[in-house]
XYZ file of N, CA and C in Angstrom:
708
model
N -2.726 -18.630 8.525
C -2.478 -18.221 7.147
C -1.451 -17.099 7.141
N -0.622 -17.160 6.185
C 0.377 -16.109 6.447
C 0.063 -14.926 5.449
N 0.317 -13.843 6.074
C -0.160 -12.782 5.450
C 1.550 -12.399 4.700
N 2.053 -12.839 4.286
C 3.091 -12.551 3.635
C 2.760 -13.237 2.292
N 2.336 -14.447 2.692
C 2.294 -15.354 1.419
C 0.999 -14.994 0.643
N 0.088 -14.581 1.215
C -1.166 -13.900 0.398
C -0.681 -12.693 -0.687
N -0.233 -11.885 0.465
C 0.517 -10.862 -0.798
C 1.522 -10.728 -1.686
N 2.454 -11.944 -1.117
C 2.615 -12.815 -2.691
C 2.155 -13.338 -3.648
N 1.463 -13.677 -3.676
C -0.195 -14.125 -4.534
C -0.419 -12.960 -5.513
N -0.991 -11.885 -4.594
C -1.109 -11.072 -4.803
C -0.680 -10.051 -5.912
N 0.684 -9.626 -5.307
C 1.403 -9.470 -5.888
C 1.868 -9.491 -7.528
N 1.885 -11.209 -7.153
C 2.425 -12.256 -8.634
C 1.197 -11.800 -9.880
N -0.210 -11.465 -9.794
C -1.301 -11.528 -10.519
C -0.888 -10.018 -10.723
N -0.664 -8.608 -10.016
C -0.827 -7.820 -10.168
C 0.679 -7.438 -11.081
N 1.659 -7.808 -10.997
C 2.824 -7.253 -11.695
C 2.763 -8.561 -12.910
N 2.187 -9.705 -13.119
C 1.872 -10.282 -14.072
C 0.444 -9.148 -15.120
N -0.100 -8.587 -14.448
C -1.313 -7.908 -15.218
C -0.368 -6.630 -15.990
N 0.465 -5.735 -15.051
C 1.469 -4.785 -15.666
C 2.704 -5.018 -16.834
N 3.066 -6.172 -16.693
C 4.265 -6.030 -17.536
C 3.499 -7.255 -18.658
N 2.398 -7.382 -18.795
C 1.575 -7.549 -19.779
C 1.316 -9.554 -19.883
N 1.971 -10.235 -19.082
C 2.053 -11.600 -18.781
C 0.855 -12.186 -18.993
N -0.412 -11.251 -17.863
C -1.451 -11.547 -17.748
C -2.488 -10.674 -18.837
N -3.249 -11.044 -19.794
C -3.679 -10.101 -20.441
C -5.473 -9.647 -19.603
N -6.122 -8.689 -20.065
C -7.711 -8.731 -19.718
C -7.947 -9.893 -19.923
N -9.380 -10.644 -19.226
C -9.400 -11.549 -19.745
C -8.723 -12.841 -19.579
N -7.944 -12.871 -19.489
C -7.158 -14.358 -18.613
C -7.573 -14.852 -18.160
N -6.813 -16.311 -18.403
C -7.836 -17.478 -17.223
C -6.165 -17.249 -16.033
N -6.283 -17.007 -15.246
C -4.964 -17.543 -14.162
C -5.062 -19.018 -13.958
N -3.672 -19.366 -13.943
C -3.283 -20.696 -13.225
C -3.703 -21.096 -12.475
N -4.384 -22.809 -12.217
C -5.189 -23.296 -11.623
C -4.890 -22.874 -9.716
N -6.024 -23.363 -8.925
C -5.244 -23.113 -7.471
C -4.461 -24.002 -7.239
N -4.143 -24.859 -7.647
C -3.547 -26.181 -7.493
C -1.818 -26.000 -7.940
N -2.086 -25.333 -8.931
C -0.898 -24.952 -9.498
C 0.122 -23.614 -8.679
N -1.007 -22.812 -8.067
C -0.667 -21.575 -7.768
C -0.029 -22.373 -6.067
N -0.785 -22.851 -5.755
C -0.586 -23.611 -4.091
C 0.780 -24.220 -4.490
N 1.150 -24.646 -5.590
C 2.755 -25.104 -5.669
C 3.717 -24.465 -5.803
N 3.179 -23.653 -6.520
C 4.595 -21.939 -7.115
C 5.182 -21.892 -5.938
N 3.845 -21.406 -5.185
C 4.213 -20.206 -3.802
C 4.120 -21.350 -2.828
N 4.433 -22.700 -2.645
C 3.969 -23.504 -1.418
C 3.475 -23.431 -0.447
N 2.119 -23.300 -0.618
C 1.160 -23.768 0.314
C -0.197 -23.895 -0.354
N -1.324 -23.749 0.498
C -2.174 -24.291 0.486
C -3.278 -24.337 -0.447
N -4.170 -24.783 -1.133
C -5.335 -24.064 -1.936
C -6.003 -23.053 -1.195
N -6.372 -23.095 0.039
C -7.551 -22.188 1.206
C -6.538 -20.790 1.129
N -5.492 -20.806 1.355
C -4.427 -19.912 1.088
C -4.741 -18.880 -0.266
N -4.359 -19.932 -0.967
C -4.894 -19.503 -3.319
C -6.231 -18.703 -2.960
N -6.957 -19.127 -2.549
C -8.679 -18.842 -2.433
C -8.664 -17.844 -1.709
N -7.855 -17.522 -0.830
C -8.616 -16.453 0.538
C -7.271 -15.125 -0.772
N -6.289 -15.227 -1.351
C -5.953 -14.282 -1.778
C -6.386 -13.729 -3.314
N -7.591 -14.981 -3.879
C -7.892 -14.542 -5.265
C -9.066 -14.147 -4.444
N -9.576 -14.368 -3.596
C -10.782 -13.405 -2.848
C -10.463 -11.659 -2.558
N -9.250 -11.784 -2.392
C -8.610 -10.751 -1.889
C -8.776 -9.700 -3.083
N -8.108 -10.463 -4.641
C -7.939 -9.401 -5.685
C -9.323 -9.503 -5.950
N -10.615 -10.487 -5.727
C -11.907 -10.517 -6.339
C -12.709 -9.252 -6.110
N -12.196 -8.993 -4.696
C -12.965 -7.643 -4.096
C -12.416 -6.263 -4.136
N -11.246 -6.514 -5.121
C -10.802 -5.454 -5.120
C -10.693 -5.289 -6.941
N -11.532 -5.952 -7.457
C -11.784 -5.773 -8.724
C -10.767 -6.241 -9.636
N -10.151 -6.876 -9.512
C -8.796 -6.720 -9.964
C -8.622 -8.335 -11.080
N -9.795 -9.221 -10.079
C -10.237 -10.692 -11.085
C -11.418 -10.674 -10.620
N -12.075 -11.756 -12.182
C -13.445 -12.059 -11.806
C -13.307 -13.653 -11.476
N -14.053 -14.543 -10.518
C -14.128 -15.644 -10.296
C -15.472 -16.293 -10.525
N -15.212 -17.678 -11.709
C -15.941 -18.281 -12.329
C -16.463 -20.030 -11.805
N -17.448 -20.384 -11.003
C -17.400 -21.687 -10.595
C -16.997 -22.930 -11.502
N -16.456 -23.228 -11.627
C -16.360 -24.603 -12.410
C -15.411 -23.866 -13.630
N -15.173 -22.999 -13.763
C -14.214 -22.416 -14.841
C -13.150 -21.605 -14.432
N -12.491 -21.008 -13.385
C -11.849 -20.803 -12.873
C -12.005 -18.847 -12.506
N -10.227 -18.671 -12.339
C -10.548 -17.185 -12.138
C -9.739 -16.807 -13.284
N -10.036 -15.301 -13.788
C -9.920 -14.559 -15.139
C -9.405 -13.114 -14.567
N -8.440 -12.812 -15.178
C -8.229 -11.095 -15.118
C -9.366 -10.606 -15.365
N -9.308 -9.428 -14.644
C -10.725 -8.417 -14.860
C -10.714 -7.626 -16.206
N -11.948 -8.044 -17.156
C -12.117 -7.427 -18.401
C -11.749 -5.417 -18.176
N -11.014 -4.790 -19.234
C -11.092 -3.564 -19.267
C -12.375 -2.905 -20.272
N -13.549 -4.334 -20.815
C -14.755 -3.612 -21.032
C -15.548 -3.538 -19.909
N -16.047 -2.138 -20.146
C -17.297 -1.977 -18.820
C -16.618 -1.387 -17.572
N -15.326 -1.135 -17.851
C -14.426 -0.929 -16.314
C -13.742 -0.001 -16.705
N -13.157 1.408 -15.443
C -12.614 1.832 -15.570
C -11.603 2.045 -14.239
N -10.375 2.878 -14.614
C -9.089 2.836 -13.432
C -9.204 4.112 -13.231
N -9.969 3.636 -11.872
C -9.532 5.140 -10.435
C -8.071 5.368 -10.364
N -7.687 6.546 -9.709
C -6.482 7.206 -8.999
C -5.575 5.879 -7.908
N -6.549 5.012 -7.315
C -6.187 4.852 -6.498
C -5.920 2.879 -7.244
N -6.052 2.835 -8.151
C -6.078 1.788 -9.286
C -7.053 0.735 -8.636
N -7.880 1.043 -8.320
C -9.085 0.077 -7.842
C -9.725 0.311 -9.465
N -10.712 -1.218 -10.035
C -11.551 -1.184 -10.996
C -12.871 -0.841 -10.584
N -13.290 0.069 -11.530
C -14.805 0.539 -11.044
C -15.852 0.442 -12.774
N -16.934 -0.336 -12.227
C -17.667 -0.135 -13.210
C -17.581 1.187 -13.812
N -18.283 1.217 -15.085
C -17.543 2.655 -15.913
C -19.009 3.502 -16.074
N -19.926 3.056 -15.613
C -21.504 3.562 -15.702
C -21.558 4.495 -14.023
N -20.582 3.998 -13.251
C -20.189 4.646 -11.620
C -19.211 5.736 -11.743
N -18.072 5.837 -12.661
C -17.667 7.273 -12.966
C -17.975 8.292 -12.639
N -18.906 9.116 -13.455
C -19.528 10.143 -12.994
C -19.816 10.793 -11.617
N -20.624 9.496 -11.019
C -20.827 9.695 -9.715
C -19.671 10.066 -8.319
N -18.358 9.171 -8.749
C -17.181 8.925 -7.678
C -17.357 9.913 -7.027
N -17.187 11.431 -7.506
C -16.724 12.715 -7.092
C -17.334 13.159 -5.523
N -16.764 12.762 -4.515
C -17.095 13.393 -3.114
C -17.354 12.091 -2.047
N -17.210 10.787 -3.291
C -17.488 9.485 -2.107
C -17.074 9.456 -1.063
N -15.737 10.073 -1.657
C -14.451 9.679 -0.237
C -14.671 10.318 1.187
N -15.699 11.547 1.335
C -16.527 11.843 2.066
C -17.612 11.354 3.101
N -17.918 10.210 2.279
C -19.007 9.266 3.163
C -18.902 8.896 4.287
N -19.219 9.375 5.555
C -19.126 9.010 6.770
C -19.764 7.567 6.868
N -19.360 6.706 7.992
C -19.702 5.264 7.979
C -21.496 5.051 8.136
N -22.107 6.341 9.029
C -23.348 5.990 8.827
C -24.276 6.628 7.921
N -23.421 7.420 7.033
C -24.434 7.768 5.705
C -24.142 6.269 4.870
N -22.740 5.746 4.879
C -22.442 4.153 4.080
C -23.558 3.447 4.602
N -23.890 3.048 5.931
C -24.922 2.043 6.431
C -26.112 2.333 6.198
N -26.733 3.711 6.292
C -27.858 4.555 5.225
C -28.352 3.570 3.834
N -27.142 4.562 2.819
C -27.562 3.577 1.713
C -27.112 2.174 1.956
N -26.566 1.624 1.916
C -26.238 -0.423 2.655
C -27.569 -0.720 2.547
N -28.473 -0.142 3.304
C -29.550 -0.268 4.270
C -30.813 -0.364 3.208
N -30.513 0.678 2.609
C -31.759 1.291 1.595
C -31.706 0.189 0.527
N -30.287 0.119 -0.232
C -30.108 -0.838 -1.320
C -29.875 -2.400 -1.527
N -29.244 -2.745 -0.668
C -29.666 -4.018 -0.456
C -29.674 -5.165 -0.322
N -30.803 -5.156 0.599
C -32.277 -5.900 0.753
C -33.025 -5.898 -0.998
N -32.948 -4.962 -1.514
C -33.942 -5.054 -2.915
C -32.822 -5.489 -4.118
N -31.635 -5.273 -4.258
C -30.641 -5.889 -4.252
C -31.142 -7.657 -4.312
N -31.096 -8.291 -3.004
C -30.948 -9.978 -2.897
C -32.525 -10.051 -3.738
N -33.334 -9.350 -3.311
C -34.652 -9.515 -4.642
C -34.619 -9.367 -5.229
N -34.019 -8.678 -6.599
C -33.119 -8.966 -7.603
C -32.632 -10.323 -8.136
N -31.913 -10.460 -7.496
C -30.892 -12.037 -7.612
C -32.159 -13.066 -7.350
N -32.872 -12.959 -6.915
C -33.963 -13.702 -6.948
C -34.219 -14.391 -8.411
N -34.688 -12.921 -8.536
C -35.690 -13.155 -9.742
C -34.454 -13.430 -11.134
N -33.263 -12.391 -11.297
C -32.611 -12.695 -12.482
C -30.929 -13.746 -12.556
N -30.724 -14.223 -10.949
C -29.735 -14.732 -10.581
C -29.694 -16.119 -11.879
N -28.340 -16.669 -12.430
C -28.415 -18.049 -12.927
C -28.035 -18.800 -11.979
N -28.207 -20.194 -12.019
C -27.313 -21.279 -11.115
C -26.245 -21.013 -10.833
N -25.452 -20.394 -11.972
C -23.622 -20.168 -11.697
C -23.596 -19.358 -10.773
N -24.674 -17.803 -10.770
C -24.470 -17.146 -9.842
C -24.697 -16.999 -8.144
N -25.686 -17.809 -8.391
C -25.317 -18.517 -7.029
C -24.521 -19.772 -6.321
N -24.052 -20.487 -7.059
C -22.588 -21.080 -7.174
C -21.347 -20.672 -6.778
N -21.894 -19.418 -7.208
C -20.263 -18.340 -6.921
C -20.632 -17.806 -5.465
N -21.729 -17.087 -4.968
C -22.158 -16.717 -3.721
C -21.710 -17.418 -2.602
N -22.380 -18.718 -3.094
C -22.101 -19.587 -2.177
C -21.192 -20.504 -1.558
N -19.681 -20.498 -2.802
C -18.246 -20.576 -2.861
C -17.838 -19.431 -2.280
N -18.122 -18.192 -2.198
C -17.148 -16.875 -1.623
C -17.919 -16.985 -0.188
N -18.856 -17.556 0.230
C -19.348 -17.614 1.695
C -18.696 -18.787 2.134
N -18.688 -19.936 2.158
C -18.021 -21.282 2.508
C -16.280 -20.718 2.690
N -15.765 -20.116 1.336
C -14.577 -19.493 1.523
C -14.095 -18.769 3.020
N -15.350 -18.123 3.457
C -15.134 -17.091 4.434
C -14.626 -17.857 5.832
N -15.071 -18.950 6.004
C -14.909 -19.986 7.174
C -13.331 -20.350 7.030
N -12.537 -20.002 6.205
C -11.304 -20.208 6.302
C -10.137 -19.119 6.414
N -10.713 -18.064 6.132
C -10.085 -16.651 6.682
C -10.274 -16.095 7.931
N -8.997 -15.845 8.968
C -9.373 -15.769 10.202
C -8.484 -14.628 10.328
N -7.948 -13.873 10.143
C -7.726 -12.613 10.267
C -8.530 -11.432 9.702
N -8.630 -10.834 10.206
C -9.573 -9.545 9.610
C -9.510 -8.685 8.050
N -8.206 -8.610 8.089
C -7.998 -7.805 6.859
C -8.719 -9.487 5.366
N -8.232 -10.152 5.840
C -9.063 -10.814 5.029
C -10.305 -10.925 4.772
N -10.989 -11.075 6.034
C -12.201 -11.493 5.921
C -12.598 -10.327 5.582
N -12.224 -8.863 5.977
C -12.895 -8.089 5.180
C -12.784 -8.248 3.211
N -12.484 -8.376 2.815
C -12.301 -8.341 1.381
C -12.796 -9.633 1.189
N -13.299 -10.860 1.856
C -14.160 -11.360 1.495
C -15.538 -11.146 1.809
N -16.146 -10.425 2.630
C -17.137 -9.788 2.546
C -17.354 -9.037 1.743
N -16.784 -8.162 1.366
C -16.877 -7.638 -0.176
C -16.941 -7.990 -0.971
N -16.078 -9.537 -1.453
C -16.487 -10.159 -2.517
C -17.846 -10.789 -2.937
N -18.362 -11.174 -1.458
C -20.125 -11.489 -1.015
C -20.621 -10.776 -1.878
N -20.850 -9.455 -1.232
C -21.554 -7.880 -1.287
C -21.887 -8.212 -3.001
N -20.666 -7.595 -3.287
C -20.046 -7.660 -5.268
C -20.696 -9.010 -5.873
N -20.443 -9.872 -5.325
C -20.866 -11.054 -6.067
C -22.725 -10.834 -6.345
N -23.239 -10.561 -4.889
C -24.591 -10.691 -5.260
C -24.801 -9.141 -5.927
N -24.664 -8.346 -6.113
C -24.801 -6.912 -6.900
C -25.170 -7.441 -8.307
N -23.749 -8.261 -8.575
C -23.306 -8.473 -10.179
C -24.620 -9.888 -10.701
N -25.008 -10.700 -9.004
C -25.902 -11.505 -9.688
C -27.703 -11.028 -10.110
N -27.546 -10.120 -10.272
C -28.938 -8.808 -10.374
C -28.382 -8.370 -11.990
N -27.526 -8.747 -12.596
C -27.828 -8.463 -13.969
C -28.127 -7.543 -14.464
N -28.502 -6.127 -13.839
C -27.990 -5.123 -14.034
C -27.660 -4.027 -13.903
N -27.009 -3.838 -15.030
C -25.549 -2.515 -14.560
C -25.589 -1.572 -14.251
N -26.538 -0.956 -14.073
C -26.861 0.825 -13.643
C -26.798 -0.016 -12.300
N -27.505 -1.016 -11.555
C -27.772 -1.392 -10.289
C -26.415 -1.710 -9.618
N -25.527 -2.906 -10.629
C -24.095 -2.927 -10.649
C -23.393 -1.652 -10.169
N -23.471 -0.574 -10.769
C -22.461 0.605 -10.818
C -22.816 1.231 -9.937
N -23.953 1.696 -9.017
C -24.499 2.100 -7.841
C -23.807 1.257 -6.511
N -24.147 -0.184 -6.856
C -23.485 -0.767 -5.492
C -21.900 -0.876 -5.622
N -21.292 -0.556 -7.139
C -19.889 -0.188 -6.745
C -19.284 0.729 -6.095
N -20.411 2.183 -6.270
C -19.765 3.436 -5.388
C -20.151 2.732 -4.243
N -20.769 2.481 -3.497
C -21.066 2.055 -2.038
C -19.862 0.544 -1.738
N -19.170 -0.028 -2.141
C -18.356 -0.907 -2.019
C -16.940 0.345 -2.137
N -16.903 1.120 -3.222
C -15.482 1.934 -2.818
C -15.841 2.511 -1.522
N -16.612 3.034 -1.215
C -17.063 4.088 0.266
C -16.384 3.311 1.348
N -16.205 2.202 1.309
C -16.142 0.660 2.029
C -14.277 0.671 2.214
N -13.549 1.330 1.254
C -12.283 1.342 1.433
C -11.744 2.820 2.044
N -12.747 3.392 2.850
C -12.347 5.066 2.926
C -11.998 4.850 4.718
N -10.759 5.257 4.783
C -10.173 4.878 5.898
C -10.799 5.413 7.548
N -11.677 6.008 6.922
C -12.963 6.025 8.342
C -13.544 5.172 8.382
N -13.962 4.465 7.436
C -14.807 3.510 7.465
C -13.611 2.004 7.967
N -12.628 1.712 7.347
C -11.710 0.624 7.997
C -11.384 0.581 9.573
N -11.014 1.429 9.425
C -10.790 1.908 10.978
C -11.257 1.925 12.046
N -13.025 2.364 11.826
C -14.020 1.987 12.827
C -14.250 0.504 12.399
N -14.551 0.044 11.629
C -14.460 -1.433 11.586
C -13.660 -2.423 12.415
N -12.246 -2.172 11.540
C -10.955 -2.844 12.727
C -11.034 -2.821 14.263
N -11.054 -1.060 14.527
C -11.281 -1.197 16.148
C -12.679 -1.824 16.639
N -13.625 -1.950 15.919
C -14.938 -2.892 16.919
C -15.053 -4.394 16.585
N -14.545 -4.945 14.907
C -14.565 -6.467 14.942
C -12.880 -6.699 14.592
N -12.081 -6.270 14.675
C -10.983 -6.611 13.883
C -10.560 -7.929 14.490
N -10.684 -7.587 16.179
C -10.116 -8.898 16.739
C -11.252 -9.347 17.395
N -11.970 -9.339 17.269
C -13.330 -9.913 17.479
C -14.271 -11.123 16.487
N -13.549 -12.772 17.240
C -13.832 -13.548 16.329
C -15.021 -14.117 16.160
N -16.176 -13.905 16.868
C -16.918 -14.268 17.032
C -18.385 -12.799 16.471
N -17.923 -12.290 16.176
C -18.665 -11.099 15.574
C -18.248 -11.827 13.683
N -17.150 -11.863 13.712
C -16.997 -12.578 12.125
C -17.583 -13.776 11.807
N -17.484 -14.613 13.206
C -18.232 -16.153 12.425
C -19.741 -15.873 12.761
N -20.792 -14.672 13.455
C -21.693 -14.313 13.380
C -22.093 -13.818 11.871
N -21.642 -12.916 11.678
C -21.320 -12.435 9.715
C -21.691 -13.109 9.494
N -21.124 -14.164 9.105
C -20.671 -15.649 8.355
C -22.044 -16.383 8.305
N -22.402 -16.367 9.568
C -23.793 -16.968 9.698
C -24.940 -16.291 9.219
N -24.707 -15.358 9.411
C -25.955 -14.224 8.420
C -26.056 -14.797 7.026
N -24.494 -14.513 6.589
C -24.281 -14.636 5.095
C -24.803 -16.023 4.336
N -24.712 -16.840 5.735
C -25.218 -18.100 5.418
C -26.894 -18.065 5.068
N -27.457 -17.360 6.320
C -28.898 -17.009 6.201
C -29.530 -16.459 4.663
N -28.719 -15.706 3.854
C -28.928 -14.899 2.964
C -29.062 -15.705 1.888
N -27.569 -16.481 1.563
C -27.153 -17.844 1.032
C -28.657 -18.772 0.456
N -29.061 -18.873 1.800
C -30.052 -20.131 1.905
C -31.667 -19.536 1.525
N -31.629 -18.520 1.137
C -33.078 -17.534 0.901
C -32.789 -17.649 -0.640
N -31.607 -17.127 -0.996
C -31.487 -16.756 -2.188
C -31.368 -18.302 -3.139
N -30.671 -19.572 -2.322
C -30.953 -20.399 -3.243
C -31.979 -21.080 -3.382
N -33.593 -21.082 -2.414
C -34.602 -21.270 -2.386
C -35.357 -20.270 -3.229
N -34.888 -19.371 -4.020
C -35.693 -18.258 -4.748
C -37.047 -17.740 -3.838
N -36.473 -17.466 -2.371
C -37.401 -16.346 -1.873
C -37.143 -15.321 -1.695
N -38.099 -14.083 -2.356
C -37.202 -13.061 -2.430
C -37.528 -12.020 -1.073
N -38.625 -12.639 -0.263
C -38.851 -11.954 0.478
C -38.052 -12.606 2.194
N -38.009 -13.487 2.148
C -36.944 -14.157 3.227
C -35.669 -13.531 2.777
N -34.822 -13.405 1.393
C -33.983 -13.595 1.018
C -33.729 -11.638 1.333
N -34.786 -10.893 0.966
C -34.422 -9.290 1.671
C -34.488 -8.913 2.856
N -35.256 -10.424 3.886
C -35.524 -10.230 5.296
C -34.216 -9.960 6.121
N -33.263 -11.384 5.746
C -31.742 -11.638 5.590
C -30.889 -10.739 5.641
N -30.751 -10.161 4.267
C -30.320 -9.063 4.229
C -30.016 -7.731 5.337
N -31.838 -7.508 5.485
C -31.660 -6.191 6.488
C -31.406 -6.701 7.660
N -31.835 -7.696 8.193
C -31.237 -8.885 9.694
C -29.507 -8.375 9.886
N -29.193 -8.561 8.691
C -28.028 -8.668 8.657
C -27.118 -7.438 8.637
N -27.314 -6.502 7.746
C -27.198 -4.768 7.660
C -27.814 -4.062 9.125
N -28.482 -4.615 9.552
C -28.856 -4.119 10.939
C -27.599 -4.087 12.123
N -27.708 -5.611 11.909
C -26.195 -5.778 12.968
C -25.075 -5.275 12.908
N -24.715 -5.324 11.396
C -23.656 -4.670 11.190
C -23.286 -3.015 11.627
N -24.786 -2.754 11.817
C -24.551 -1.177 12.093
C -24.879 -0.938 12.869
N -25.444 -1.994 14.164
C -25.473 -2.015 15.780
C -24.009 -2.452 16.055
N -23.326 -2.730 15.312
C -22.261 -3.531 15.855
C -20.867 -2.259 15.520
N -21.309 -1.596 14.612
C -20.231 -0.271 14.298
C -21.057 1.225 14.868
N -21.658 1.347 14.708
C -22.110 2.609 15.310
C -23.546 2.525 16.721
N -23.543 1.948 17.230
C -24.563 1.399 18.459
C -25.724 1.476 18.492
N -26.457 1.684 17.093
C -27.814 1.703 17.128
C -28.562 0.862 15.897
């Protein structure tokens, strides 16, 4: 996959959102359509609207496509990332978060989190879960697959319905872009492909709890999974 042509993608949605092309709200051009603009692939379209998905920037709809990110309920950080607007308040000192106070709360929130989605998830929303996990099997460079793990993360937050819970796991998803935290990441899985299609398999594990509506397999998953991740970045 070429990382040139992603951030063309990219790009095209984000200076379409500025000079007003794209309004809030938008449906964007099909992938089909977008795979022709920029020639290439749909998996291509997908791994870079994953890209803006996790970075707030669109929301992605199963069977209805992807949409500019509404400016209700949202507000623009410094750093023009979208942040729920109920998480405001809080931002002040995130950027602080060392990686294992991040795996701390990760840890704490959740696991109760995917029990959540249990109980208030719709069909669509796990539709979408389970499209941004299948997605992940086609991103093989790191910087991608990170921002589709995030879109995971985000997706199941947002399928818990609600927003105080929403706006909590958004500060812990920005903490996620604080360049201590990338960094130790990159250097222990960046080129490590088999630690990603492990992920993958978790995510799958999680996947398969949550669309059986168990909520207690489905938080088992979870911490299975938040465990490794933080044996696998900090050694314990």
């Amino acid at each position: 996959m070429a990382r040139e042509t992603l951030n063309q993608i990219r790009d095209y949605v984000l200076r379409g959102v500025e000079s007003g092309a794209f309004a809030h709200g938008q449906k964007l051009p099909a992938e089909r359509d977008l795979a022709l603009r920029f020639g290439t692939t749909r998996a291509t379209v997908r791994q870079a609207l994953v890209i803006l998905e996790s970075e707030m920037r669109v929301t992605r709809h199963v069977g209805r496509g992807t949409f500019i990110a509404g400016a209700t309920g949202t507000g623009r950080q410094a750093n023009g990332h979208s942040v729920n607007a109920a998480a405001l308040p809080l931002l002040t000192g995130r950027e602080g978060t060392s990686p294992a106070q991040l795996m701390e709360a990760r840890q704490l929130l959740e696991p109760h989190l995917a029990e959540l989605v249990v109980i208030n998830a719709t069909p669509q929303d796990l539709s979408r879960i389970r499209a941004i996990c299948q997605d992940q099997r086609s991103g093989d460079d790191f910087a991608t697959f990170e921002a589709s793990d995030i879109a995971f993360h985000r997706a199941i937050a947002e399928a818990t319905h609600n927003e105080l819970v929403i706006a909590i796991a958004d500060l812990i998803l920005q903490a996620r872009r604080n360049p201590e935290w990338q960094k130790l990441k990159q250097s222990v899985s960046g080129r490590n492909r088999e630690r990603r299609a492990s992920a993958i398999r978790e995510h799958q594990k999680i996947v398969e709890a949550l669309d059986a509506r168990n909520a207690a397999a489905a938080a088992g998953a979870m911490r299975k999974h938040l465990h490794q991740v933080r044996f696998n970045l900090l050694g314990y």
